[in-house]
mmCIF file of C-alpha atoms in Angstrom:
data_model
loop_
_atom_site.group_PDB
_atom_site.id
_atom_site.type_symbol
_atom_site.label_atom_id
_atom_site.label_comp_id
_atom_site.label_asym_id
_atom_site.label_seq_id
_atom_site.Cartn_x
_atom_site.Cartn_y
_atom_site.Cartn_z
ATOM 1 C CA GLY A 1158 -36.033 6.941 -12.400
ATOM 2 C CA GLU A 1159 -34.653 9.626 -9.958
ATOM 3 C CA SER A 1160 -33.500 9.537 -6.297
ATOM 4 C CA VAL A 1161 -33.029 12.531 -4.312
ATOM 5 C CA GLY A 1162 -30.308 12.953 -1.890
ATOM 6 C CA LEU A 1163 -29.903 10.522 0.732
ATOM 7 C CA HIS A 1164 -33.495 10.577 2.126
ATOM 8 C CA LEU A 1165 -34.700 8.084 -0.604
ATOM 9 C CA PRO A 1166 -32.325 5.342 -0.271
ATOM 10 C CA THR A 1167 -33.944 3.068 -2.898
ATOM 11 C CA LEU A 1168 -34.506 3.467 -6.658
ATOM 12 C CA SER A 1169 -36.543 1.335 -8.649
ATOM 13 C CA VAL A 1170 -36.153 1.645 -12.555
ATOM 14 C CA GLN A 1171 -37.409 -0.212 -15.628
ATOM 15 C CA GLU A 1172 -34.959 -2.081 -17.812
ATOM 16 C CA GLY A 1173 -33.753 0.340 -20.565
ATOM 17 C CA ASP A 1174 -34.411 3.550 -18.864
ATOM 18 C CA ASN A 1175 -32.229 6.063 -17.681
ATOM 19 C CA SER A 1176 -31.270 6.263 -13.977
ATOM 20 C CA ILE A 1177 -30.287 9.416 -11.991
ATOM 21 C CA ILE A 1178 -28.800 8.933 -8.509
ATOM 22 C CA ASN A 1179 -28.469 11.927 -6.254
ATOM 23 C CA CYS A 1180 -25.926 12.714 -3.639
ATOM 24 C CA ALA A 1181 -25.724 15.912 -1.470
ATOM 25 C CA TYR A 1182 -22.187 16.391 0.012
ATOM 26 C CA SER A 1183 -21.186 18.248 3.220
ATOM 27 C CA ASN A 1184 -17.837 19.837 2.674
ATOM 28 C CA SER A 1185 -17.302 22.759 0.555
ATOM 29 C CA ALA A 1186 -13.603 22.276 0.539
ATOM 30 C CA SER A 1187 -13.839 18.666 -1.023
ATOM 31 C CA ASP A 1188 -11.833 18.467 -4.048
ATOM 32 C CA TYR A 1189 -12.735 15.047 -5.351
ATOM 33 C CA PHE A 1190 -15.633 12.943 -5.773
ATOM 34 C CA ILE A 1191 -16.185 9.434 -6.577
ATOM 35 C CA TRP A 1192 -19.194 7.163 -7.248
ATOM 36 C CA TYR A 1193 -18.907 3.394 -5.970
ATOM 37 C CA LYS A 1194 -21.192 0.492 -6.986
ATOM 38 C CA GLN A 1195 -21.561 -2.471 -4.497
ATOM 39 C CA GLU A 1196 -23.148 -5.686 -5.256
ATOM 40 C CA SER A 1197 -24.401 -7.999 -2.634
ATOM 41 C CA GLY A 1198 -21.465 -9.529 -0.690
ATOM 42 C CA LYS A 1199 -18.824 -7.746 -2.722
ATOM 43 C CA GLY A 1200 -16.593 -4.744 -1.842
ATOM 44 C CA PRO A 1201 -17.039 -1.392 -3.532
ATOM 45 C CA GLN A 1202 -16.432 -1.327 -7.263
ATOM 46 C CA PHE A 1203 -15.070 2.211 -8.837
ATOM 47 C CA ILE A 1204 -17.464 3.661 -11.327
ATOM 48 C CA ILE A 1205 -16.352 7.157 -12.137
ATOM 49 C CA ASP A 1206 -14.848 10.077 -10.547
ATOM 50 C CA ILE A 1207 -14.525 13.711 -10.886
ATOM 51 C CA ARG A 1208 -12.618 16.651 -9.669
ATOM 52 C CA SER A 1209 -13.804 19.963 -8.225
ATOM 53 C CA ASN A 1210 -12.632 21.871 -11.242
ATOM 54 C CA MET A 1211 -14.956 20.060 -13.579
ATOM 55 C CA ASP A 1212 -19.005 20.015 -13.534
ATOM 56 C CA LYS A 1213 -19.395 16.983 -15.977
ATOM 57 C CA ARG A 1214 -17.438 13.860 -16.740
ATOM 58 C CA GLN A 1215 -18.744 10.818 -18.977
ATOM 59 C CA GLY A 1216 -17.746 7.288 -18.995
ATOM 60 C CA GLN A 1217 -19.333 4.411 -20.563
ATOM 61 C CA ARG A 1218 -22.936 4.518 -20.164
ATOM 62 C CA VAL A 1219 -22.434 6.873 -17.053
ATOM 63 C CA THR A 1220 -22.364 10.572 -16.570
ATOM 64 C CA VAL A 1221 -21.248 12.316 -13.388
ATOM 65 C CA LEU A 1222 -22.559 15.974 -12.817
ATOM 66 C CA LEU A 1223 -21.201 18.127 -10.054
ATOM 67 C CA ASN A 1224 -22.824 21.411 -8.878
ATOM 68 C CA LYS A 1225 -20.567 22.921 -6.499
ATOM 69 C CA THR A 1226 -23.000 25.887 -5.722
ATOM 70 C CA VAL A 1227 -25.528 23.659 -3.929
ATOM 71 C CA LYS A 1228 -22.916 20.755 -3.125
ATOM 72 C CA HIS A 1229 -24.782 18.177 -5.293
ATOM 73 C CA LEU A 1230 -23.428 15.176 -7.110
ATOM 74 C CA SER A 1231 -25.342 12.997 -9.359
ATOM 75 C CA LEU A 1232 -24.713 9.939 -11.303
ATOM 76 C CA GLN A 1233 -26.802 9.104 -14.679
ATOM 77 C CA ILE A 1234 -26.910 5.649 -15.918
ATOM 78 C CA ALA A 1235 -28.099 5.195 -19.687
ATOM 79 C CA ALA A 1236 -30.150 2.389 -20.816
ATOM 80 C CA THR A 1237 -30.161 0.723 -17.386
ATOM 81 C CA GLN A 1238 -29.514 -2.965 -17.374
ATOM 82 C CA PRO A 1239 -30.196 -5.816 -14.652
ATOM 83 C CA GLY A 1240 -26.554 -5.743 -14.058
ATOM 84 C CA ASP A 1241 -26.741 -2.274 -12.692
ATOM 85 C CA SER A 1242 -28.862 -3.411 -9.694
ATOM 86 C CA ALA A 1243 -26.560 -2.671 -6.749
ATOM 87 C CA VAL A 1244 -26.052 -0.050 -3.957
ATOM 88 C CA TYR A 1245 -24.494 3.170 -5.158
ATOM 89 C CA PHE A 1246 -22.417 5.299 -3.056
ATOM 90 C CA CYS A 1247 -21.009 8.631 -3.511
ATOM 91 C CA ALA A 1248 -17.845 9.716 -1.693
ATOM 92 C CA GLU A 1249 -16.045 13.042 -1.172
ATOM 93 C CA ARG A 1250 -12.441 14.008 -0.511
ATOM 94 C CA THR A 1251 -11.350 17.006 1.336
ATOM 95 C CA ASN A 1252 -8.098 18.482 0.708
ATOM 96 C CA ASP A 1253 -6.737 16.666 3.734
ATOM 97 C CA TYR A 1254 -7.230 13.348 1.871
ATOM 98 C CA LYS A 1255 -10.155 12.297 4.058
ATOM 99 C CA LEU A 1256 -12.325 10.115 1.892
ATOM 100 C CA SER A 1257 -15.990 9.928 3.332
ATOM 101 C CA PHE A 1258 -18.815 7.888 1.652
ATOM 102 C CA GLY A 1259 -22.666 8.654 1.612
ATOM 103 C CA ALA A 1260 -25.253 6.311 2.994
ATOM 104 C CA GLY A 1261 -25.947 4.811 -0.463
ATOM 105 C CA THR A 1262 -28.744 4.117 -2.750
ATOM 106 C CA THR A 1263 -30.127 0.764 -3.643
ATOM 107 C CA VAL A 1264 -30.991 0.710 -7.318
ATOM 108 C CA THR A 1265 -33.057 -2.267 -8.478
ATOM 109 C CA VAL A 1266 -33.657 -2.589 -12.059
ATOM 110 C CA ARG A 1267 -37.207 -4.109 -13.229
ATOM 111 C CA ALA A 1268 -37.255 -6.507 -16.242
ATOM 112 C CA SER B 264 -1.904 -0.931 -10.732
ATOM 113 C CA GLN B 265 -2.087 -1.266 -7.172
ATOM 114 C CA THR B 266 -2.825 -4.496 -5.223
ATOM 115 C CA ILE B 267 -4.018 -4.563 -1.756
ATOM 116 C CA HIS B 268 -3.864 -7.781 0.491
ATOM 117 C CA GLN B 269 -5.958 -7.724 3.464
ATOM 118 C CA TRP B 270 -6.173 -10.528 6.046
ATOM 119 C CA PRO B 271 -7.745 -12.423 7.733
ATOM 120 C CA ALA B 272 -10.864 -12.562 5.326
ATOM 121 C CA THR B 273 -12.981 -14.149 7.953
ATOM 122 C CA LEU B 274 -12.922 -14.168 11.845
ATOM 123 C CA VAL B 275 -15.016 -15.241 14.662
ATOM 124 C CA GLN B 276 -13.927 -13.590 17.903
ATOM 125 C CA PRO B 277 -15.295 -13.657 21.545
ATOM 126 C CA VAL B 278 -16.067 -10.350 23.224
ATOM 127 C CA GLY B 279 -13.139 -8.782 25.001
ATOM 128 C CA SER B 280 -10.595 -10.609 22.908
ATOM 129 C CA PRO B 281 -8.067 -8.714 20.832
ATOM 130 C CA LEU B 282 -8.018 -7.832 17.218
ATOM 131 C CA SER B 283 -5.397 -7.392 14.484
ATOM 132 C CA LEU B 284 -6.443 -6.858 10.740
ATOM 133 C CA GLU B 285 -3.700 -6.060 8.400
ATOM 134 C CA CYS B 286 -3.426 -4.422 5.219
ATOM 135 C CA THR B 287 -0.576 -4.213 2.803
ATOM 136 C CA VAL B 288 -0.350 -2.543 -0.416
ATOM 137 C CA GLU B 289 1.688 -3.378 -3.606
ATOM 138 C CA GLY B 290 2.474 -1.614 -6.640
ATOM 139 C CA THR B 291 2.904 2.012 -5.409
ATOM 140 C CA SER B 292 4.683 4.019 -2.778
ATOM 141 C CA ASN B 293 3.632 6.545 -0.059
ATOM 142 C CA PRO B 294 -0.287 5.836 -0.616
ATOM 143 C CA ASN B 295 -2.890 7.318 1.511
ATOM 144 C CA LEU B 296 -4.427 4.455 3.382
ATOM 145 C CA TYR B 297 -7.915 4.186 4.857
ATOM 146 C CA TRP B 298 -9.876 1.924 7.134
ATOM 147 C CA TYR B 299 -13.636 1.595 6.758
ATOM 148 C CA ARG B 300 -16.454 -0.511 8.333
ATOM 149 C CA GLN B 301 -19.609 -1.533 6.828
ATOM 150 C CA ALA B 302 -22.197 -2.890 9.069
ATOM 151 C CA ALA B 303 -24.871 -5.337 7.503
ATOM 152 C CA GLY B 304 -26.999 -3.093 4.932
ATOM 153 C CA ARG B 305 -25.188 0.048 5.682
ATOM 154 C CA GLY B 306 -22.754 2.555 4.226
ATOM 155 C CA LEU B 307 -19.060 2.624 4.689
ATOM 156 C CA GLN B 308 -18.144 4.519 7.792
ATOM 157 C CA LEU B 309 -14.437 5.840 7.700
ATOM 158 C CA LEU B 310 -12.671 4.768 10.899
ATOM 159 C CA PHE B 311 -8.945 5.829 10.079
ATOM 160 C CA TYR B 312 -6.840 7.240 7.421
ATOM 161 C CA SER B 313 -3.032 7.917 7.164
ATOM 162 C CA VAL B 314 -1.045 10.096 4.838
ATOM 163 C CA GLY B 315 2.229 8.600 5.779
ATOM 164 C CA ILE B 316 4.155 6.500 8.080
ATOM 165 C CA GLY B 317 3.093 7.013 11.588
ATOM 166 C CA GLN B 318 0.289 9.493 10.715
ATOM 167 C CA ILE B 319 -2.909 8.250 11.822
ATOM 168 C CA SER B 320 -6.229 10.146 11.698
ATOM 169 C CA SER B 321 -9.163 9.006 13.632
ATOM 170 C CA GLU B 322 -12.847 9.566 12.617
ATOM 171 C CA VAL B 323 -14.903 8.033 15.234
ATOM 172 C CA PRO B 324 -14.252 7.443 18.914
ATOM 173 C CA GLN B 325 -14.246 3.879 19.771
ATOM 174 C CA ASN B 326 -12.273 1.202 21.216
ATOM 175 C CA LEU B 327 -10.393 0.418 17.833
ATOM 176 C CA SER B 328 -6.898 1.807 16.899
ATOM 177 C CA ALA B 329 -4.691 2.018 13.883
ATOM 178 C CA SER B 330 -1.038 2.024 13.098
ATOM 179 C CA ARG B 331 1.086 2.443 9.960
ATOM 180 C CA PRO B 332 4.535 1.104 10.966
ATOM 181 C CA GLN B 333 5.531 1.018 7.162
ATOM 182 C CA ASP B 334 4.893 2.845 4.157
ATOM 183 C CA ARG B 335 2.609 0.242 2.722
ATOM 184 C CA GLN B 336 1.277 -1.497 5.896
ATOM 185 C CA PHE B 337 -1.771 -0.483 7.700
ATOM 186 C CA ILE B 338 -3.125 -2.160 10.796
ATOM 187 C CA LEU B 339 -6.348 -2.083 12.555
ATOM 188 C CA SER B 340 -6.252 -3.214 16.176
ATOM 189 C CA SER B 341 -8.530 -3.446 19.267
ATOM 190 C CA LYS B 342 -7.607 -4.550 22.625
ATOM 191 C CA LYS B 343 -11.001 -5.678 23.759
ATOM 192 C CA LEU B 344 -13.738 -6.325 21.166
ATOM 193 C CA LEU B 345 -17.183 -5.402 21.546
ATOM 194 C CA LEU B 346 -20.382 -7.094 19.963
ATOM 195 C CA SER B 347 -20.886 -3.718 18.060
ATOM 196 C CA ASP B 348 -17.687 -4.135 16.373
ATOM 197 C CA SER B 349 -18.882 -6.757 14.197
ATOM 198 C CA GLY B 350 -19.012 -5.754 10.488
ATOM 199 C CA PHE B 351 -17.229 -5.708 7.213
ATOM 200 C CA TYR B 352 -13.899 -3.957 7.508
ATOM 201 C CA LEU B 353 -12.333 -2.546 4.058
ATOM 202 C CA CYS B 354 -8.861 -1.192 3.584
ATOM 203 C CA ALA B 355 -8.491 1.314 0.938
ATOM 204 C CA SER B 356 -5.562 2.980 -0.931
ATOM 205 C CA ILE B 357 -5.225 6.091 -3.189
ATOM 206 C CA SER B 358 -1.704 6.931 -4.328
ATOM 207 C CA GLY B 359 -0.177 10.218 -5.544
ATOM 208 C CA VAL B 360 -0.506 13.859 -4.213
ATOM 209 C CA ARG B 361 -3.519 14.179 -6.552
ATOM 210 C CA GLY B 362 -4.171 10.429 -6.827
ATOM 211 C CA ASN B 363 -7.604 9.661 -8.383
ATOM 212 C CA THR B 364 -8.161 6.111 -8.312
ATOM 213 C CA ILE B 365 -8.862 4.076 -4.995
ATOM 214 C CA TYR B 366 -8.188 0.652 -4.578
ATOM 215 C CA PHE B 367 -10.139 -1.722 -1.877
ATOM 216 C CA GLY B 368 -8.795 -4.777 -0.405
ATOM 217 C CA GLU B 369 -10.958 -7.712 -0.403
ATOM 218 C CA GLY B 370 -12.219 -7.046 2.932
ATOM 219 C CA SER B 371 -12.523 -8.966 6.456
ATOM 220 C CA TRP B 372 -15.617 -10.216 8.041
ATOM 221 C CA LEU B 373 -15.553 -9.896 11.872
ATOM 222 C CA THR B 374 -18.211 -11.357 13.753
ATOM 223 C CA VAL B 375 -17.806 -10.780 17.644
ATOM 224 C CA VAL B 376 -19.845 -13.375 19.696
#
């Protein structure tokens, strides 16, 4: 499953499939980007981050891709599990340390 | 690692009453501190951030204010609450000049009635 920017705030994906969540950021001066996951009733949970001098970073089952040319960030989740159901936020930090979050994408995993 | 203490966890306040939410950070020094608000079903809205004692940057014009009287203390205040101030408030911290890990407090649920 794949979401496009902030205009499709929901993503439904079959368990076991890969998920791609997209985010368009606004400031070309942003030097640091973070993906968060928020489950219902809880605070945001850090997933993975990437600096502007990188274009890809991998974690456990997750990969973040950064395309500075088009100011686009994506989070790929491999073999999506029911526990991955949550709202996913991208955040960008400018070099004055302002950290701003996107609107979020709700991911629902179908059994 | 850092620990962020945020209180109170829950409060119900009448319209027009004052507000004070406090956030303290342990396990680091000179952090960058942030206050966010999250309305029900919405994203995180940046309200204020601070890179040092007495240094406050405001992102959204509103009836809220923030102060940083000590290095690891960040306070969110209001003199007169509005109904629209209801929401979930989160304090966050990032440390180091090139810090790359953000820590969140447990959050404060505010209901203005």
